[in-house]
CSV table of C-alpha atoms and ligand atoms in Angstrom, one decimal:
chain,number,residue,atom,x,y,z
A,1,UNK,CA,-4.2,-5.7,-3.2
A,2,UNK,CA,-5.1,-9.0,-4.6
A,3,UNK,CA,-3.3,-11.9,-5.1
A,4,UNK,CA,-1.4,-11.5,-8.5
A,5,UNK,CA,-2.0,-14.0,-11.4
A,6,UNK,CA,1.6,-14.5,-12.4
A,7,UNK,CA,4.7,-14.8,-9.9
A,8,UNK,CA,6.6,-11.4,-9.8
A,9,UNK,CA,10.1,-10.4,-9.1
A,10,UNK,CA,11.8,-6.9,-8.6
A,11,UNK,CA,15.2,-5.9,-9.9
A,12,UNK,CA,16.3,-3.0,-7.6
A,13,UNK,CA,19.0,-0.8,-9.2
A,14,UNK,CA,21.3,0.3,-6.4
A,15,UNK,CA,24.9,0.3,-8.4
A,16,UNK,CA,25.3,4.1,-8.8
A,17,UNK,CA,28.3,6.0,-7.4
A,18,UNK,CA,26.0,8.4,-5.5
A,19,UNK,CA,28.9,11.2,-5.8
A,20,UNK,CA,26.2,14.0,-5.9
A,21,UNK,CA,25.3,13.3,-2.2
A,22,UNK,CA,29.0,14.2,-1.2
A,23,UNK,CA,28.7,11.7,1.7
A,24,UNK,CA,30.4,8.7,2.8
A,25,UNK,CA,27.2,6.7,3.6
A,26,UNK,CA,26.2,5.5,0.3
A,27,UNK,CA,23.3,7.3,-1.3
A,28,UNK,CA,20.3,4.5,-0.9
A,29,UNK,CA,21.4,4.1,2.7
A,30,UNK,CA,20.2,7.6,3.5
A,31,UNK,CA,17.0,7.7,5.5
A,32,UNK,CA,13.4,9.1,4.4
A,33,UNK,CA,11.5,8.9,7.3
A,34,UNK,CA,14.0,7.3,9.2
A,35,UNK,CA,14.1,4.3,7.3
A,36,UNK,CA,16.8,3.9,4.4
A,37,UNK,CA,15.8,4.6,1.0
A,38,UNK,CA,16.5,1.3,-0.4
A,39,UNK,CA,14.4,-0.2,2.5
A,40,UNK,CA,11.4,1.7,1.0
A,41,UNK,CA,12.5,0.2,-2.4
A,42,UNK,CA,12.2,-3.1,-0.8
A,43,UNK,CA,9.1,-2.9,1.4
A,44,UNK,CA,7.5,-1.7,-1.9
A,45,UNK,CA,8.7,-4.8,-3.7
A,46,UNK,CA,7.5,-6.6,-0.8
A,47,UNK,CA,4.2,-5.3,-0.7
A,48,UNK,CA,3.6,-6.3,-4.4
A,49,UNK,CA,4.0,-9.8,-3.6
A,50,UNK,CA,7.5,-10.1,-5.2
A,51,UNK,CA,8.5,-13.7,-4.2
A,52,UNK,CA,12.1,-12.6,-5.5
A,53,UNK,CA,13.5,-9.4,-4.9
A,54,UNK,CA,17.2,-8.6,-6.2
A,55,UNK,CA,19.0,-5.6,-5.5
A,56,UNK,CA,21.9,-5.1,-7.8
A,57,UNK,CA,24.8,-3.1,-5.8
A,58,UNK,CA,28.3,-2.3,-7.5
A,59,UNK,CA,31.7,-3.3,-6.2
A,60,UNK,CA,32.4,0.2,-4.6
A,61,UNK,CA,30.2,0.1,-1.9
A,62,UNK,CA,30.5,-3.0,0.8
A,63,UNK,CA,27.7,-1.3,2.8
A,64,UNK,CA,25.0,-1.7,0.7
A,65,UNK,CA,25.8,-5.4,0.3
A,66,UNK,CA,26.3,-5.8,3.6
A,67,UNK,CA,22.5,-4.1,4.0
A,68,UNK,CA,20.8,-6.4,1.3
A,69,UNK,CA,22.2,-9.8,2.9
A,70,UNK,CA,21.2,-8.8,6.3
A,71,UNK,CA,17.8,-8.2,4.8
A,72,UNK,CA,17.0,-10.3,2.1
A,73,UNK,CA,20.2,-13.0,1.9
A,74,UNK,CA,23.2,-13.5,-0.2
A,75,UNK,CA,20.8,-14.6,-3.1
A,76,UNK,CA,19.4,-10.9,-2.9
A,77,UNK,CA,22.3,-9.9,-4.3
A,78,UNK,CA,23.8,-9.2,-7.5
A,79,UNK,CA,26.9,-7.2,-8.4
A,80,UNK,CA,27.2,-4.9,-11.4
A,81,UNK,CA,31.0,-4.0,-11.7
A,82,UNK,CA,31.7,-1.4,-13.7
A,83,UNK,CA,28.4,0.2,-13.9
A,84,UNK,CA,28.0,0.5,-17.9
A,85,UNK,CA,24.4,1.5,-18.0
A,86,UNK,CA,21.0,0.8,-16.3
A,87,UNK,CA,20.3,-2.1,-19.3
A,88,UNK,CA,23.6,-3.4,-18.3
A,89,UNK,CA,22.7,-3.1,-14.4
A,90,UNK,CA,19.4,-5.2,-14.8
A,91,UNK,CA,21.6,-8.0,-16.7
A,92,UNK,CA,23.4,-8.1,-13.7
A,93,UNK,CA,20.8,-9.6,-12.4
A,94,UNK,CA,19.8,-12.2,-14.6
A,95,UNK,CA,21.9,-15.3,-13.0
A,96,UNK,CA,19.8,-14.5,-9.7
A,97,UNK,CA,16.6,-14.9,-11.6
A,98,UNK,CA,17.4,-17.6,-13.9
A,99,UNK,CA,14.9,-19.8,-12.6
A,100,UNK,CA,12.3,-17.4,-12.4
A,101,UNK,CA,9.0,-17.6,-14.3
A,102,UNK,CA,6.9,-14.5,-14.1
A,103,UNK,CA,6.9,-10.6,-14.6
A,104,UNK,CA,9.9,-8.7,-13.6
A,105,UNK,CA,9.8,-5.0,-12.5
A,106,UNK,CA,12.6,-2.8,-12.5
A,107,UNK,CA,12.7,-0.3,-9.7
A,108,UNK,CA,15.7,2.3,-8.5
A,109,UNK,CA,17.1,2.0,-4.5
A,110,UNK,CA,17.2,6.0,-4.8
A,111,UNK,CA,13.4,6.5,-5.4
A,112,UNK,CA,11.7,5.8,-1.8
A,113,UNK,CA,8.2,7.2,-2.2
A,114,UNK,CA,7.4,5.1,-4.8
A,115,UNK,CA,4.2,2.6,-3.3
A,116,UNK,CA,3.3,-0.5,-4.4
A,117,UNK,CA,-0.2,0.8,-5.5
A,118,UNK,CA,1.9,3.0,-7.9
A,119,UNK,CA,3.9,0.1,-9.4
A,120,UNK,CA,1.0,-2.6,-9.4
A,121,UNK,CA,-0.3,-1.4,-13.0
A,122,UNK,CA,2.7,-2.4,-14.5
A,123,UNK,CA,2.3,-6.1,-13.7
A,124,UNK,CA,0.4,-8.4,-15.9
A,125,UNK,CA,1.0,-7.3,-19.4
A,126,UNK,CA,2.5,-9.2,-22.2
A,127,UNK,CA,4.9,-7.0,-23.5
A,128,UNK,CA,7.2,-4.5,-21.9
A,129,UNK,CA,5.1,-1.5,-19.5
A,130,UNK,CA,6.9,1.7,-18.3
A,131,UNK,CA,5.8,3.9,-15.4
A,132,UNK,CA,5.5,7.2,-17.0
A,133,UNK,CA,5.0,10.6,-15.4
A,134,UNK,CA,3.7,14.3,-16.5
A,135,UNK,CA,6.8,16.4,-15.7
A,136,UNK,CA,6.4,19.9,-14.7
A,137,UNK,CA,10.3,20.4,-15.7
A,138,UNK,CA,11.1,17.6,-18.0
A,139,UNK,CA,14.9,18.4,-18.1
A,140,UNK,CA,17.1,15.3,-18.3
A,141,UNK,CA,14.2,12.8,-18.1
A,142,UNK,CA,14.0,10.3,-21.1
A,143,UNK,CA,10.9,11.0,-23.1
A,144,UNK,CA,8.0,8.7,-23.6
A,145,UNK,CA,7.3,8.5,-27.4
A,146,UNK,CA,3.6,7.6,-27.6
A,147,UNK,CA,1.6,7.8,-30.9
A,148,UNK,CA,-1.7,6.2,-31.7
A,149,UNK,CA,-0.2,2.9,-32.0
A,150,UNK,CA,0.9,3.3,-28.2
A,151,UNK,CA,4.5,3.7,-26.6
A,152,UNK,CA,6.8,3.7,-29.4
A,153,UNK,CA,10.1,4.1,-28.0
A,154,UNK,CA,12.0,6.2,-24.9
A,155,UNK,CA,14.4,8.5,-26.0
A,156,UNK,CA,16.9,10.2,-23.8
A,157,UNK,CA,17.3,13.8,-23.4
A,158,UNK,CA,20.5,13.4,-24.8
A,159,UNK,CA,19.2,12.3,-27.9
A,160,UNK,CA,16.3,13.7,-28.3
A,161,UNK,CA,15.2,16.2,-31.1
A,162,UNK,CA,13.8,19.7,-30.3
A,163,UNK,CA,10.5,18.5,-30.9
A,164,UNK,CA,11.0,15.4,-28.5
A,165,UNK,CA,12.1,17.3,-25.6
A,166,UNK,CA,8.9,19.3,-25.7
A,167,UNK,CA,7.0,16.3,-24.6
A,168,UNK,CA,6.3,16.2,-21.0
A,169,UNK,CA,5.4,12.5,-20.7
A,170,UNK,CA,8.3,11.0,-19.2
A,171,UNK,CA,10.0,7.7,-18.0
A,172,UNK,CA,10.2,7.2,-14.5
A,173,UNK,CA,12.7,4.6,-14.9
A,174,UNK,CA,10.4,1.7,-13.8
A,175,UNK,CA,9.3,-0.8,-16.2
A,176,UNK,CA,7.9,-4.2,-16.0
A,177,UNK,CA,8.1,-7.2,-18.7
A,178,UNK,CA,7.9,-11.0,-18.4
A,179,UNK,CA,11.3,-12.3,-17.0
A,180,UNK,CA,11.9,-14.4,-20.7
A,181,UNK,CA,11.1,-11.2,-22.6
A,182,UNK,CA,13.2,-8.9,-20.7
A,183,UNK,CA,16.3,-10.5,-20.7
A,184,UNK,CA,15.8,-11.6,-24.4
A,185,UNK,CA,15.6,-8.0,-25.2
A,186,UNK,CA,18.5,-6.7,-23.3
A,187,UNK,CA,20.9,-8.6,-25.0
A,188,UNK,CA,19.8,-6.8,-28.0
A,189,UNK,CA,20.9,-3.4,-26.4
A,190,UNK,CA,23.6,-2.0,-27.6
A,191,UNK,CA,26.2,1.0,-26.3
A,192,UNK,CA,26.4,3.3,-29.3
A,193,UNK,CA,24.5,6.5,-28.0
A,194,UNK,CA,25.5,9.8,-26.5
A,195,UNK,CA,26.4,8.2,-23.2
A,196,UNK,CA,27.9,5.0,-24.3
A,197,UNK,CA,25.9,3.3,-22.0
A,198,UNK,CA,23.6,0.4,-22.3
A,199,UNK,CA,20.4,2.1,-21.7
A,200,UNK,CA,17.5,0.0,-20.1
A,201,UNK,CA,14.9,2.2,-22.1
A,202,UNK,CA,16.2,1.1,-25.3
A,203,UNK,CA,14.0,-2.4,-25.0
A,204,UNK,CA,11.1,-0.1,-25.7
A,205,UNK,CA,11.7,0.1,-29.1
A,206,UNK,CA,13.3,-3.3,-29.7
A,207,UNK,CA,9.9,-4.9,-27.8
A,208,UNK,CA,8.2,-3.1,-30.5
A,209,UNK,CA,10.4,-4.4,-33.3
A,210,UNK,CA,10.0,-7.9,-31.9
A,211,UNK,CA,6.2,-7.4,-32.1
A,212,UNK,CA,5.6,-7.4,-28.2
A,213,UNK,CA,3.1,-4.7,-27.1
A,214,UNK,CA,4.7,-1.9,-25.1
A,215,UNK,CA,2.3,0.5,-22.7
A,216,UNK,CA,2.5,3.4,-20.7
A,217,UNK,CA,1.2,3.6,-17.4
A,218,UNK,CA,1.1,7.0,-15.2
A,219,UNK,CA,2.1,7.5,-11.6
A,220,UNK,CA,2.5,11.0,-9.9
A,221,UNK,CA,5.4,12.6,-10.3
A,222,UNK,CA,5.9,13.2,-6.7
A,223,UNK,CA,6.0,9.6,-6.1
A,224,UNK,CA,8.7,8.8,-9.1
A,225,UNK,CA,11.0,11.9,-7.7
A,226,UNK,CA,14.7,10.4,-7.3
A,227,UNK,CA,17.6,11.4,-4.9
A,228,UNK,CA,20.5,12.8,-6.3
A,229,UNK,CA,21.7,15.1,-3.9
A,230,UNK,CA,21.0,16.4,-0.3
A,231,UNK,CA,18.7,19.3,-1.6
A,232,UNK,CA,16.4,16.3,-3.1
A,233,UNK,CA,16.6,14.4,0.1
A,234,UNK,CA,15.3,17.0,2.1
A,235,UNK,CA,12.5,17.2,-0.6
A,236,UNK,CA,11.6,13.4,-0.4
A,237,UNK,CA,11.6,13.9,3.5
A,238,UNK,CA,9.3,16.9,3.1
A,239,UNK,CA,6.6,14.9,0.8
A,240,UNK,CA,7.0,11.8,3.0
A,241,UNK,CA,6.2,13.7,6.3
A,242,UNK,CA,3.4,15.6,4.5
A,243,UNK,CA,1.3,11.9,3.9
A,244,UNK,CA,2.2,10.9,7.1
A,245,UNK,CA,0.5,14.0,8.9
A,246,UNK,CA,-2.6,13.4,6.6
A,247,UNK,CA,-2.8,10.0,7.1
A,248,UNK,CA,-2.5,10.9,10.8
A,249,UNK,CA,-5.1,13.4,10.7
A,250,UNK,CA,-7.5,11.3,8.2
A,251,UNK,CA,-7.4,9.1,10.9
A,252,UNK,CA,-8.3,11.3,13.7
A,253,UNK,CA,-5.2,12.6,15.4
A,254,UNK,CA,-5.4,16.0,16.4
A,255,UNK,CA,-2.4,18.4,15.8
A,256,UNK,CA,-2.6,22.0,16.2
A,257,UNK,CA,0.5,22.7,14.2
A,258,UNK,CA,1.0,19.5,12.2
A,259,UNK,CA,4.2,21.2,9.9
A,260,UNK,CA,6.0,21.2,13.4
A,261,UNK,CA,5.4,17.4,13.9
A,262,UNK,CA,7.8,14.8,12.7
A,263,UNK,CA,7.2,11.1,12.0
A,264,UNK,CA,9.2,7.9,11.1
A,265,UNK,CA,8.1,5.6,8.5
A,266,UNK,CA,6.5,3.5,10.9
A,267,UNK,CA,4.8,5.7,13.4
A,268,UNK,CA,1.4,4.6,14.6
A,269,UNK,CA,-1.0,7.0,16.8
A,270,UNK,CA,-4.8,6.1,17.3
A,271,UNK,CA,-7.6,8.4,16.6
A,272,UNK,CA,-8.2,10.9,19.3
A,273,UNK,CA,-4.7,11.4,20.2
A,274,UNK,CA,-3.4,14.6,20.6
A,275,UNK,CA,0.1,15.4,19.5
A,276,UNK,CA,1.1,19.1,20.8
A,277,UNK,CA,3.1,21.4,18.2
A,278,UNK,CA,7.3,20.0,17.8
A,279,UNK,CA,7.1,16.5,18.5
A,280,UNK,CA,9.8,14.1,17.3
A,281,UNK,CA,8.9,10.4,16.7
A,282,UNK,CA,11.7,8.4,16.1
A,283,UNK,CA,11.0,4.6,14.7
A,284,UNK,CA,8.8,2.3,16.2
A,285,UNK,CA,6.4,4.6,18.0
A,286,UNK,CA,3.0,3.6,19.2
A,287,UNK,CA,0.5,6.0,20.7
A,288,UNK,CA,-2.8,4.9,21.3
A,289,UNK,CA,-5.9,7.2,21.0
A,290,UNK,CA,-6.8,9.3,23.8
A,291,UNK,CA,-2.9,9.7,24.8
A,292,UNK,CA,-1.5,13.5,25.0
A,293,UNK,CA,2.0,13.7,23.5
A,294,UNK,CA,3.3,17.7,24.7
A,295,UNK,CA,5.2,19.8,23.4
A,296,UNK,CA,9.2,19.1,22.2
A,297,UNK,CA,9.1,15.5,23.3
A,298,UNK,CA,11.0,12.9,21.4
A,299,UNK,CA,9.9,9.4,21.4
A,300,UNK,CA,11.3,6.1,19.6
A,301,UNK,CA,10.8,2.4,20.4
A,302,UNK,CA,8.0,3.3,22.5
A,303,UNK,CA,4.3,2.6,23.5
A,304,UNK,CA,1.9,5.5,24.7
A,305,UNK,CA,-1.2,3.9,26.1
A,306,UNK,CA,-4.7,5.7,26.1
A,307,UNK,CA,-5.1,8.3,28.9
A,308,UNK,CA,-0.9,8.8,29.5
A,309,UNK,CA,0.6,12.0,29.0
A,310,UNK,CA,4.0,12.6,27.9
A,311,UNK,CA,6.0,15.7,28.4
A,312,UNK,CA,6.5,19.0,27.2
A,313,UNK,CA,10.1,17.6,27.1
A,314,UNK,CA,10.0,14.0,27.3
A,315,UNK,CA,12.4,11.7,26.0
A,316,UNK,CA,11.0,8.0,25.6
A,317,UNK,CA,13.5,5.7,24.5
A,318,UNK,CA,13.2,2.0,23.1
A,319,UNK,CA,11.3,-0.4,25.7
A,320,UNK,CA,9.3,2.4,27.4
A,321,UNK,CA,5.7,1.2,27.4
A,322,UNK,CA,3.4,3.9,29.3
A,323,UNK,CA,-0.1,2.0,30.5
A,324,UNK,CA,-3.2,4.0,31.0
A,325,UNK,CA,-3.1,7.0,32.8
A,326,UNK,CA,0.7,7.2,33.6
A,327,UNK,CA,2.5,10.6,33.3
A,328,UNK,CA,5.8,11.2,32.3
A,329,UNK,CA,6.6,15.0,32.6
A,330,UNK,CA,9.2,17.7,31.8
A,331,UNK,CA,12.9,16.2,31.5
A,332,UNK,CA,12.2,13.0,32.2
A,333,UNK,CA,14.0,9.9,30.3
A,334,UNK,CA,12.8,6.5,30.2
A,335,UNK,CA,14.4,3.6,28.4
A,336,UNK,CA,13.3,0.3,28.7
A,337,UNK,CA,10.7,0.6,31.7
A,338,UNK,CA,7.5,-0.4,32.1
A,339,UNK,CA,5.2,2.0,33.8
A,340,UNK,CA,1.9,0.4,34.8
A,341,UNK,CA,-1.7,1.7,35.2
A,342,UNK,CA,-1.2,5.8,36.5
A,343,UNK,CA,2.2,5.5,37.4
A,344,UNK,CA,4.0,9.0,37.6
A,345,UNK,CA,7.2,10.6,37.1
A,346,UNK,CA,6.6,14.4,36.7
A,347,UNK,CA,9.9,15.9,36.7
A,348,UNK,CA,13.7,15.4,36.1
A,349,UNK,CA,14.2,11.9,36.0
A,350,UNK,CA,16.0,8.9,34.3
A,351,UNK,CA,14.3,5.8,34.5
A,352,UNK,CA,16.2,3.1,33.0
A,353,UNK,CA,15.9,-0.7,32.7
A,354,UNK,CA,12.9,-2.0,35.3
A,355,UNK,CA,9.2,-1.4,36.2
A,356,UNK,CA,7.2,0.9,37.9
A,357,UNK,CA,3.9,-0.6,39.6
A,358,UNK,CA,0.7,1.1,39.3
A,359,UNK,CA,0.2,4.6,40.8
A,360,UNK,CA,3.7,4.5,42.0
A,361,UNK,CA,5.3,8.2,42.2
A,362,UNK,CA,8.7,9.0,41.3
A,363,UNK,CA,9.7,12.2,42.8
A,364,UNK,CA,11.9,14.9,40.9
A,365,UNK,CA,15.7,13.7,40.4
A,366,UNK,CA,15.2,10.3,40.9
A,367,UNK,CA,17.8,8.4,39.0
A,368,UNK,CA,17.5,4.2,38.2
A,369,UNK,CA,21.6,3.9,38.5
A,370,UNK,CA,21.0,0.9,35.8
A,371,UNK,CA,24.6,0.7,34.3
A,372,UNK,CA,27.8,-0.3,36.7
A,373,UNK,CA,30.1,0.1,33.6
A,374,UNK,CA,29.7,-3.4,33.0
A,375,UNK,CA,26.5,-4.7,32.9
A,376,UNK,CA,22.9,-3.3,32.9
A,377,UNK,CA,20.4,-4.1,35.9
A,378,UNK,CA,17.1,-3.9,36.6
A,379,UNK,CA,14.9,-1.5,39.2
A,380,UNK,CA,11.5,-2.5,40.2
A,381,UNK,CA,8.9,-0.5,41.9
A,382,UNK,CA,6.3,-2.0,43.3
A,383,UNK,CA,2.9,-0.9,43.3
A,384,UNK,CA,2.0,2.3,44.8
A,385,UNK,CA,5.2,2.9,46.0
A,386,UNK,CA,6.6,6.7,46.6
A,387,UNK,CA,10.0,7.3,45.8
A,388,UNK,CA,11.5,11.0,47.2
A,389,UNK,CA,12.7,13.6,45.3
A,390,UNK,CA,16.5,13.1,44.2
A,391,UNK,CA,16.9,9.5,45.2
A,392,UNK,CA,19.6,7.1,43.6
A,393,UNK,CA,18.2,3.6,43.2
A,394,UNK,CA,21.1,1.7,42.5
A,395,UNK,CA,20.4,-1.3,40.6
A,396,UNK,CA,19.6,-4.2,40.9
A,397,UNK,CA,17.4,-3.3,43.3
A,398,UNK,CA,13.5,-3.7,44.5
A,399,UNK,CA,11.3,-1.2,46.4
A,400,UNK,CA,8.2,-2.9,47.3
A,401,UNK,CA,4.7,-2.5,47.3
A,402,UNK,CA,3.5,0.6,49.1
A,403,UNK,CA,7.0,1.4,50.3
A,404,UNK,CA,8.9,4.7,50.5
A,405,UNK,CA,12.2,5.9,50.0
A,406,UNK,CA,13.1,9.0,52.2
A,407,UNK,CA,14.1,12.2,50.0
A,408,UNK,CA,17.3,12.0,48.8
A,409,UNK,CA,18.3,8.4,49.0
A,410,UNK,CA,21.1,6.4,47.8
A,411,UNK,CA,19.4,2.9,48.1
A,412,UNK,CA,21.5,-0.3,47.2
A,413,UNK,CA,19.6,-2.6,49.1
A,414,UNK,CA,15.9,-4.1,48.4
A,415,UNK,CA,13.1,-2.3,50.8
A,416,UNK,CA,10.3,-4.6,51.7
A,417,UNK,CA,6.4,-3.7,51.0
A,418,UNK,CA,5.4,-0.9,53.3
A,419,UNK,CA,8.6,-0.3,54.5
A,420,UNK,CA,10.5,3.2,54.6
A,421,UNK,CA,14.1,3.2,53.1
A,422,UNK,CA,16.0,6.5,54.4
A,423,UNK,CA,19.8,6.2,53.0
A,424,UNK,CA,21.1,9.7,53.8
A,425,UNK,CA,23.4,11.6,56.0
A,426,UNK,CA,21.4,12.2,59.3
A,427,UNK,CA,20.5,15.9,59.8
A,428,UNK,CA,21.8,17.6,62.9
A,429,UNK,CA,20.8,21.1,64.0
A,430,UNK,CA,22.8,24.0,65.7
A,431,UNK,CA,20.4,26.3,67.4
A,432,UNK,CA,21.5,29.6,66.4
A,433,UNK,CA,24.5,28.7,64.7
A,434,UNK,CA,23.2,30.7,61.4
A,435,UNK,CA,22.2,33.9,63.0
A,436,UNK,CA,25.4,34.4,64.8
A,437,UNK,CA,27.7,33.8,61.8
A,438,UNK,CA,25.7,36.2,59.8
A,439,UNK,CA,25.8,38.7,62.6
A,440,UNK,CA,29.8,37.9,62.6
A,441,UNK,CA,30.0,38.1,58.9
A,442,UNK,CA,28.1,41.3,58.5
A,443,UNK,CA,30.0,43.2,61.3
A,444,UNK,CA,33.6,42.3,59.2
A,445,UNK,CA,32.3,43.3,55.9
A,446,UNK,CA,31.0,46.8,57.4
A,447,UNK,CA,34.6,47.1,59.3
A,448,UNK,CA,36.3,47.3,55.6
B,1,LIG,C1,17.2,7.0,-16.4
B,1,LIG,C2,16.5,6.7,-17.2
B,1,LIG,C3,15.6,7.6,-18.1
B,1,LIG,C4,14.7,8.3,-16.8
B,1,LIG,C5,15.4,8.7,-16.0
B,1,LIG,C6,14.5,8.6,-14.3
B,1,LIG,C7,17.9,5.1,-18.8
B,1,LIG,C8,18.5,4.8,-20.0
B,1,LIG,N1,17.5,6.7,-18.5
B,1,LIG,O1,18.3,8.3,-16.8
B,1,LIG,O2,15.0,7.9,-19.0
B,1,LIG,O3,14.1,9.4,-17.1
B,1,LIG,O4,16.2,7.1,-15.3
B,1,LIG,O5,15.1,9.2,-13.3
B,1,LIG,O6,17.5,4.4,-18.4
B,1,LIG,N2,22.0,2.7,-12.3
B,1,LIG,C9,23.2,1.4,-11.7
B,1,LIG,N3,24.0,1.1,-12.9
B,1,LIG,C10,24.2,1.7,-13.9
B,1,LIG,C11,23.7,2.9,-14.5
B,1,LIG,C12,22.8,2.9,-13.7
B,1,LIG,O7,22.6,1.0,-10.8
B,1,LIG,O8,25.3,1.5,-14.3
B,1,LIG,C13,21.0,3.0,-11.2
B,1,LIG,C14,21.5,4.2,-10.5
B,1,LIG,O9,22.1,4.1,-9.5
B,1,LIG,C15,20.7,5.2,-10.7
B,1,LIG,C16,19.7,4.5,-11.7
B,1,LIG,O10,20.1,3.2,-11.9
B,1,LIG,O11,19.7,4.7,-9.2
B,1,LIG,C17,19.2,5.2,-12.7
B,1,LIG,O12,20.9,5.7,-13.4
B,1,LIG,P1,21.2,7.5,-13.9
B,1,LIG,O13,22.4,7.2,-14.7
B,1,LIG,O14,20.9,8.2,-12.9
B,1,LIG,O15,20.0,7.3,-15.0
B,1,LIG,P2,19.2,8.7,-15.8
B,1,LIG,O16,20.1,9.1,-16.8
B,1,LIG,O17,19.1,9.2,-14.6
B,2,LIG,CA1,18.9,9.9,-12.6
């Protein structure tokens, strides 16, 4: 996006109670694509180049305040208490923007799919610009009253005449204006209406009266959708996933059953990667082109290089870094471990906190015992080492380059390069014992 000519700020409304979610988690902290809806709204504001972002929160949700403070700092919080309407909510941000000179856009913490590119056209005009949409079912949305003279007013459904209710051009709620104009107009908004609230939408008619230009620009209905209840959250998620899948396929990712692949907001997959059915990407997954992720794998905070193969049924957790040609097979969990080129853990293993050298082989049933109940420790397996099946590597411990660990070993001390470690009870053999035992038992059973 080109650099804006006028400074930009965003006021994000998030003071609603969100009671229809019926959840103890505040509405705007519910996630879409693994990211809080409020963060999607902040992302859009930042992508628009807003130098100031103010989030209007209610007094009832300290979690929302804490979330905003953590991401943007104290100065980004404005409290609206009690909530007396959308116009009143925007006024709560006045003080935080007292020294701001430029355009202000009002957006919403519960509208997660609206992208910067949808909002950008609202900036740059002299008066008030509203983002509208064509509604499939206009229902309770505010109606845009557009005449030859342009956008004249927004009429809330509760206030609308039968004629006005038949209008399908609706108000998304997003609106922009120069800061001074916006706050001047808001001062004049009253609450003599059906809901007894201070309506942000009234600034349109007031702008006309004051001789400011007003206009509507349109965005797709799907992009402006707001989330009020769990069903809508699921709908927003579905729309989000659809976009992610399409973007991935446009980028050259092969998916035989894209509808079964679940993405996070930041999933990155290179062209030429193959994602088999039923794969879930949590946040922070980076898959290079040419990698193959097999069915039923769960991947988050992990990197998978070209030519690596993961799954089926593998779990990669944060800090799993798989280099070229690595193989992580079924029922293997990898956390905070770097696996160098061509290393393999093909079946049933837990690799936590450490490093596996190039070409090393980790046998089935191997466990990196990384936790002593208090601290985490590292396990290092050298290049070309061979760890036999069902071994417990008790960290901190190092297995040297080209060393071997005998199957079933519990390894508590370092193993030098080229050595063999055996950490298991020595085998004894009793010749003929089994045959004699079985013969005796069979005879007993037959005599019953
Ligand atoms: C609003 C618009 C309507 C538009 C619709 C789009 C007004 C008067 N009407 O109606 O034209 O079609 O959105 O969804 O603006 N909020 C606060 N503080 C308040 C009141 C609301 O922060 O005091 C926040 C809510 O958290 C919510 C948003 O503003 O996210 C919208 O408020 P809501 O009361 O749901 O407005 P609508 O009646 O849906
Ligand atoms: Ca609403």
